[in-house]
Amino acid sequence: ITLVIIFAAVWCGIYLSKGITVPIQKLAEGTHQVAHGNWDYKIEAGGDDELGVLTNSFNQMTADLKQIKLELERRGTVVQTLLANIAAGVVSVDPAGKITTWNKAAERILGVPAERAVGRYYHDVFRAEPLRAIREIVDSVKNGDNVEQEIKLSLHEQLRNVMACGATLHDDDGSSLGVMLFL
């Protein structure tokens, strides 16, 4: 009788632990999948208990995250399209001094292709003497001054009058996000 009771207790313990550990393992696998970009990963609903509610919440969260991701991608595409099609040159520099945005108009105005500018430090990109005025404007803006000035650029044996406007970008907390330059 004692062995039957011990066997029954062990069996009940294993059965109950599987009821808890299997859904938790599924949730852990789900978080791993979502962390690696699988937004369509769903976990089978496991009942009306707390773990079932947690599983349903996880599935709802992944569906919401997928919608947010799609909306962000759509907005990013709209912004990229706007930047590509406006006549003004747009250059942005992150707080570390690396160029993060360089549109087609900036290529045309400054005579530097985007692939030679994006990801590089602005001091390196604007090192040449004809672009020194742009470097000085970015330096002034990084020091806290908003700048609006007309400059003359001598590029490819052409003299270009360029109106340059520079401003510091701030987030909602007032932290600097870098510099934005409009040409």
PDB file of C-alpha atoms in Angstrom:
ATOM      1  CA  ILE A   1       0.000   0.000   0.000  1.00  0.00           C
ATOM      2  CA  THR A   2       2.852   2.365   0.839  1.00  0.00           C
ATOM      3  CA  LEU A   3       4.473   1.717  -2.546  1.00  0.00           C
ATOM      4  CA  VAL A   4       1.182   2.367  -4.336  1.00  0.00           C
ATOM      5  CA  ILE A   5       0.728   5.623  -2.412  1.00  0.00           C
ATOM      6  CA  ILE A   6       4.342   6.693  -3.177  1.00  0.00           C
ATOM      7  CA  PHE A   7       3.915   5.738  -6.851  1.00  0.00           C
ATOM      8  CA  ALA A   8       0.603   7.625  -7.055  1.00  0.00           C
ATOM      9  CA  ALA A   9       2.152  10.694  -5.379  1.00  0.00           C
ATOM     10  CA  VAL A  10       5.157  10.649  -7.729  1.00  0.00           C
ATOM     11  CA  TRP A  11       2.884  10.182 -10.741  1.00  0.00           C
ATOM     12  CA  CYS A  12       0.639  13.071  -9.625  1.00  0.00           C
ATOM     13  CA  GLY A  13       3.714  15.245  -9.006  1.00  0.00           C
ATOM     14  CA  ILE A  14       5.101  14.533 -12.472  1.00  0.00           C
ATOM     15  CA  TYR A  15       1.710  15.108 -14.096  1.00  0.00           C
ATOM     16  CA  LEU A  16       1.206  18.426 -12.278  1.00  0.00           C
ATOM     17  CA  SER A  17       4.751  19.603 -12.971  1.00  0.00           C
ATOM     18  CA  LYS A  18       4.322  18.894 -16.696  1.00  0.00           C
ATOM     19  CA  GLY A  19       1.166  20.997 -16.609  1.00  0.00           C
ATOM     20  CA  ILE A  20       3.286  23.895 -15.418  1.00  0.00           C
ATOM     21  CA  THR A  21       6.682  23.374 -17.067  1.00  0.00           C
ATOM     22  CA  VAL A  22       5.493  22.551 -20.603  1.00  0.00           C
ATOM     23  CA  PRO A  23       3.534  25.832 -21.035  1.00  0.00           C
ATOM     24  CA  ILE A  24       6.434  27.760 -19.503  1.00  0.00           C
ATOM     25  CA  GLN A  25       8.841  26.073 -21.926  1.00  0.00           C
ATOM     26  CA  LYS A  26       6.503  26.989 -24.789  1.00  0.00           C
ATOM     27  CA  LEU A  27       6.483  30.616 -23.593  1.00  0.00           C
ATOM     28  CA  ALA A  28      10.288  30.601 -23.351  1.00  0.00           C
ATOM     29  CA  GLU A  29      10.528  29.219 -26.897  1.00  0.00           C
ATOM     30  CA  GLY A  30       8.001  31.827 -28.033  1.00  0.00           C
ATOM     31  CA  THR A  31       9.997  34.702 -26.558  1.00  0.00           C
ATOM     32  CA  HIS A  32      13.118  33.311 -28.248  1.00  0.00           C
ATOM     33  CA  GLN A  33      11.310  33.145 -31.602  1.00  0.00           C
ATOM     34  CA  VAL A  34       9.925  36.680 -31.255  1.00  0.00           C
ATOM     35  CA  ALA A  35      13.339  37.988 -30.201  1.00  0.00           C
ATOM     36  CA  HIS A  36      14.715  36.624 -33.476  1.00  0.00           C
ATOM     37  CA  GLY A  37      12.022  38.333 -35.557  1.00  0.00           C
ATOM     38  CA  ASN A  38       9.411  35.600 -35.945  1.00  0.00           C
ATOM     39  CA  TRP A  39       6.378  37.797 -35.335  1.00  0.00           C
ATOM     40  CA  ASP A  40       3.960  35.086 -36.506  1.00  0.00           C
ATOM     41  CA  TYR A  41       4.855  32.644 -33.726  1.00  0.00           C
ATOM     42  CA  LYS A  42       1.775  31.559 -31.780  1.00  0.00           C
ATOM     43  CA  ILE A  43       1.446  29.319 -28.743  1.00  0.00           C
ATOM     44  CA  GLU A  44      -1.509  26.978 -28.493  1.00  0.00           C
ATOM     45  CA  ALA A  45      -3.945  28.172 -25.838  1.00  0.00           C
ATOM     46  CA  GLY A  46      -3.631  26.029 -22.759  1.00  0.00           C
ATOM     47  CA  GLY A  47      -6.893  26.485 -20.902  1.00  0.00           C
ATOM     48  CA  ASP A  48      -8.520  29.026 -18.642  1.00  0.00           C
ATOM     49  CA  ASP A  49      -6.005  28.933 -15.798  1.00  0.00           C
ATOM     50  CA  GLU A  50      -3.281  31.498 -15.170  1.00  0.00           C
ATOM     51  CA  LEU A  51      -0.935  29.921 -17.700  1.00  0.00           C
ATOM     52  CA  GLY A  52      -3.693  29.974 -20.328  1.00  0.00           C
ATOM     53  CA  VAL A  53      -4.247  33.675 -19.668  1.00  0.00           C
ATOM     54  CA  LEU A  54      -0.484  34.250 -19.903  1.00  0.00           C
ATOM     55  CA  THR A  55      -0.339  32.318 -23.189  1.00  0.00           C
ATOM     56  CA  ASN A  56      -3.233  34.310 -24.642  1.00  0.00           C
ATOM     57  CA  SER A  57      -1.556  37.540 -23.515  1.00  0.00           C
ATOM     58  CA  PHE A  58       1.666  36.443 -25.205  1.00  0.00           C
ATOM     59  CA  ASN A  59      -0.163  35.728 -28.465  1.00  0.00           C
ATOM     60  CA  GLN A  60      -1.928  39.106 -28.307  1.00  0.00           C
ATOM     61  CA  MET A  61       1.380  40.846 -27.567  1.00  0.00           C
ATOM     62  CA  THR A  62       3.087  39.267 -30.593  1.00  0.00           C
ATOM     63  CA  ALA A  63       0.159  40.255 -32.832  1.00  0.00           C
ATOM     64  CA  ASP A  64       0.351  43.836 -31.509  1.00  0.00           C
ATOM     65  CA  LEU A  65       4.132  43.928 -31.969  1.00  0.00           C
ATOM     66  CA  LYS A  66       3.759  42.714 -35.547  1.00  0.00           C
ATOM     67  CA  GLN A  67       1.281  45.513 -36.291  1.00  0.00           C
ATOM     68  CA  ILE A  68       3.573  48.094 -34.683  1.00  0.00           C
ATOM     69  CA  LYS A  69       6.534  46.791 -36.700  1.00  0.00           C
ATOM     70  CA  LEU A  70       4.563  46.978 -39.949  1.00  0.00           C
ATOM     71  CA  GLU A  71       3.441  50.534 -39.149  1.00  0.00           C
ATOM     72  CA  LEU A  72       7.020  51.587 -38.343  1.00  0.00           C
ATOM     73  CA  GLU A  73       8.251  50.079 -41.606  1.00  0.00           C
ATOM     74  CA  ARG A  74       5.508  51.904 -43.498  1.00  0.00           C
ATOM     75  CA  ARG A  75       6.372  55.210 -41.846  1.00  0.00           C
ATOM     76  CA  GLY A  76      10.082  54.619 -42.472  1.00  0.00           C
ATOM     77  CA  THR A  77       9.339  54.061 -46.153  1.00  0.00           C
ATOM     78  CA  VAL A  78       7.332  57.284 -46.294  1.00  0.00           C
ATOM     79  CA  VAL A  79      10.162  59.240 -44.640  1.00  0.00           C
ATOM     80  CA  GLN A  80      12.747  57.722 -46.996  1.00  0.00           C
ATOM     81  CA  THR A  81      10.560  58.583 -49.987  1.00  0.00           C
ATOM     82  CA  LEU A  82      10.153  62.163 -48.753  1.00  0.00           C
ATOM     83  CA  LEU A  83      13.891  62.560 -48.195  1.00  0.00           C
ATOM     84  CA  ALA A  84      14.676  61.125 -51.614  1.00  0.00           C
ATOM     85  CA  ASN A  85      12.278  63.460 -53.418  1.00  0.00           C
ATOM     86  CA  ILE A  86      12.668  66.844 -51.736  1.00  0.00           C
ATOM     87  CA  ALA A  87      14.847  69.462 -53.378  1.00  0.00           C
ATOM     88  CA  ALA A  88      16.601  70.431 -50.161  1.00  0.00           C
ATOM     89  CA  GLY A  89      19.695  68.558 -49.093  1.00  0.00           C
ATOM     90  CA  VAL A  90      19.258  66.809 -45.752  1.00  0.00           C
ATOM     91  CA  VAL A  91      22.201  65.622 -43.688  1.00  0.00           C
ATOM     92  CA  SER A  92      21.913  64.280 -40.157  1.00  0.00           C
ATOM     93  CA  VAL A  93      24.760  63.564 -37.777  1.00  0.00           C
ATOM     94  CA  ASP A  94      24.406  61.438 -34.639  1.00  0.00           C
ATOM     95  CA  PRO A  95      25.796  62.587 -31.263  1.00  0.00           C
ATOM     96  CA  ALA A  96      29.036  60.658 -31.908  1.00  0.00           C
ATOM     97  CA  GLY A  97      29.617  62.630 -35.119  1.00  0.00           C
ATOM     98  CA  LYS A  98      28.707  59.951 -37.653  1.00  0.00           C
ATOM     99  CA  ILE A  99      26.550  60.860 -40.629  1.00  0.00           C
ATOM    100  CA  THR A 100      23.266  58.937 -40.548  1.00  0.00           C
ATOM    101  CA  THR A 101      21.248  60.626 -43.317  1.00  0.00           C
ATOM    102  CA  TRP A 102      22.413  61.915 -46.686  1.00  0.00           C
ATOM    103  CA  ASN A 103      19.739  62.342 -49.346  1.00  0.00           C
ATOM    104  CA  LYS A 104      20.076  62.690 -53.132  1.00  0.00           C
ATOM    105  CA  ALA A 105      19.789  66.460 -52.989  1.00  0.00           C
ATOM    106  CA  ALA A 106      22.745  66.560 -50.555  1.00  0.00           C
ATOM    107  CA  GLU A 107      24.697  64.426 -53.044  1.00  0.00           C
ATOM    108  CA  ARG A 108      23.906  66.895 -55.813  1.00  0.00           C
ATOM    109  CA  ILE A 109      24.575  70.038 -53.767  1.00  0.00           C
ATOM    110  CA  LEU A 110      27.766  68.861 -52.053  1.00  0.00           C
ATOM    111  CA  GLY A 111      29.103  66.613 -54.807  1.00  0.00           C
ATOM    112  CA  VAL A 112      29.638  63.663 -52.451  1.00  0.00           C
ATOM    113  CA  PRO A 113      27.833  60.337 -53.030  1.00  0.00           C
ATOM    114  CA  ALA A 114      25.842  58.998 -50.079  1.00  0.00           C
ATOM    115  CA  GLU A 115      27.858  55.773 -49.962  1.00  0.00           C
ATOM    116  CA  ARG A 116      31.003  57.838 -49.252  1.00  0.00           C
ATOM    117  CA  ALA A 117      29.275  59.800 -46.470  1.00  0.00           C
ATOM    118  CA  VAL A 118      26.767  57.691 -44.514  1.00  0.00           C
ATOM    119  CA  GLY A 119      28.367  55.920 -41.569  1.00  0.00           C
ATOM    120  CA  ARG A 120      31.509  58.058 -41.632  1.00  0.00           C
ATOM    121  CA  TYR A 121      32.467  60.886 -39.294  1.00  0.00           C
ATOM    122  CA  TYR A 122      31.456  64.293 -40.581  1.00  0.00           C
ATOM    123  CA  HIS A 123      34.990  65.649 -39.965  1.00  0.00           C
ATOM    124  CA  ASP A 124      36.282  63.114 -42.501  1.00  0.00           C
ATOM    125  CA  VAL A 125      33.540  63.752 -45.064  1.00  0.00           C
ATOM    126  CA  PHE A 126      33.826  67.537 -44.812  1.00  0.00           C
ATOM    127  CA  ARG A 127      37.638  67.526 -44.603  1.00  0.00           C
ATOM    128  CA  ALA A 128      38.193  68.952 -48.101  1.00  0.00           C
ATOM    129  CA  GLU A 129      38.660  72.713 -48.221  1.00  0.00           C
ATOM    130  CA  PRO A 130      35.520  73.405 -50.314  1.00  0.00           C
ATOM    131  CA  LEU A 131      33.369  71.722 -47.630  1.00  0.00           C
ATOM    132  CA  ARG A 132      35.102  73.327 -44.630  1.00  0.00           C
ATOM    133  CA  ALA A 133      32.206  75.789 -44.200  1.00  0.00           C
ATOM    134  CA  ILE A 134      29.778  72.857 -43.799  1.00  0.00           C
ATOM    135  CA  ARG A 135      32.049  71.285 -41.162  1.00  0.00           C
ATOM    136  CA  GLU A 136      32.174  74.597 -39.283  1.00  0.00           C
ATOM    137  CA  ILE A 137      28.382  74.850 -39.337  1.00  0.00           C
ATOM    138  CA  VAL A 138      28.019  71.328 -37.911  1.00  0.00           C
ATOM    139  CA  ASP A 139      30.638  72.186 -35.260  1.00  0.00           C
ATOM    140  CA  SER A 140      28.659  75.318 -34.293  1.00  0.00           C
ATOM    141  CA  VAL A 141      25.399  73.392 -34.077  1.00  0.00           C
ATOM    142  CA  LYS A 142      27.027  70.661 -31.956  1.00  0.00           C
ATOM    143  CA  ASN A 143      28.089  73.442 -29.568  1.00  0.00           C
ATOM    144  CA  GLY A 144      24.439  74.423 -29.127  1.00  0.00           C
ATOM    145  CA  ASP A 145      24.001  77.192 -31.681  1.00  0.00           C
ATOM    146  CA  ASN A 146      21.286  77.006 -34.325  1.00  0.00           C
ATOM    147  CA  VAL A 147      22.803  78.263 -37.553  1.00  0.00           C
ATOM    148  CA  GLU A 148      21.259  79.775 -40.646  1.00  0.00           C
ATOM    149  CA  GLN A 149      23.765  81.183 -43.057  1.00  0.00           C
ATOM    150  CA  GLU A 150      24.453  81.524 -46.735  1.00  0.00           C
ATOM    151  CA  ILE A 151      27.726  79.965 -47.818  1.00  0.00           C
ATOM    152  CA  LYS A 152      29.609  79.818 -51.088  1.00  0.00           C
ATOM    153  CA  LEU A 153      30.876  76.404 -52.126  1.00  0.00           C
ATOM    154  CA  SER A 154      33.390  76.033 -54.928  1.00  0.00           C
ATOM    155  CA  LEU A 155      32.799  72.481 -56.166  1.00  0.00           C
ATOM    156  CA  HIS A 156      33.961  71.049 -59.473  1.00  0.00           C
ATOM    157  CA  GLU A 157      34.917  74.490 -60.729  1.00  0.00           C
ATOM    158  CA  GLN A 158      31.435  75.828 -60.021  1.00  0.00           C
ATOM    159  CA  LEU A 159      30.557  78.412 -57.418  1.00  0.00           C
ATOM    160  CA  ARG A 160      27.370  77.476 -55.559  1.00  0.00           C
ATOM    161  CA  ASN A 161      25.463  79.698 -53.183  1.00  0.00           C
ATOM    162  CA  VAL A 162      23.932  77.470 -50.562  1.00  0.00           C
ATOM    163  CA  MET A 163      21.624  78.419 -47.721  1.00  0.00           C
ATOM    164  CA  ALA A 164      22.581  76.150 -44.833  1.00  0.00           C
ATOM    165  CA  CYS A 165      20.345  75.724 -41.792  1.00  0.00           C
ATOM    166  CA  GLY A 166      21.545  73.603 -38.906  1.00  0.00           C
ATOM    167  CA  ALA A 167      19.816  72.672 -35.679  1.00  0.00           C
ATOM    168  CA  THR A 168      20.314  70.295 -32.797  1.00  0.00           C
ATOM    169  CA  LEU A 169      17.799  67.474 -32.566  1.00  0.00           C
ATOM    170  CA  HIS A 170      16.394  66.680 -29.110  1.00  0.00           C
ATOM    171  CA  ASP A 171      14.135  63.911 -27.859  1.00  0.00           C
ATOM    172  CA  ASP A 172      11.224  64.465 -25.458  1.00  0.00           C
ATOM    173  CA  ASP A 173      13.587  64.351 -22.466  1.00  0.00           C
ATOM    174  CA  GLY A 174      15.838  67.040 -23.930  1.00  0.00           C
ATOM    175  CA  SER A 175      18.695  64.662 -24.716  1.00  0.00           C
ATOM    176  CA  SER A 176      20.617  65.407 -27.890  1.00  0.00           C
ATOM    177  CA  LEU A 177      19.926  63.117 -30.837  1.00  0.00           C
ATOM    178  CA  GLY A 178      22.498  64.839 -33.011  1.00  0.00           C
ATOM    179  CA  VAL A 179      22.503  67.542 -35.679  1.00  0.00           C
ATOM    180  CA  MET A 180      20.223  68.106 -38.670  1.00  0.00           C
ATOM    181  CA  LEU A 181      21.511  70.163 -41.572  1.00  0.00           C
ATOM    182  CA  PHE A 182      19.288  71.463 -44.398  1.00  0.00           C
ATOM    183  CA  LEU A 183      20.843  72.776 -47.575  1.00  0.00           C
TER     184      LEU A 183
END
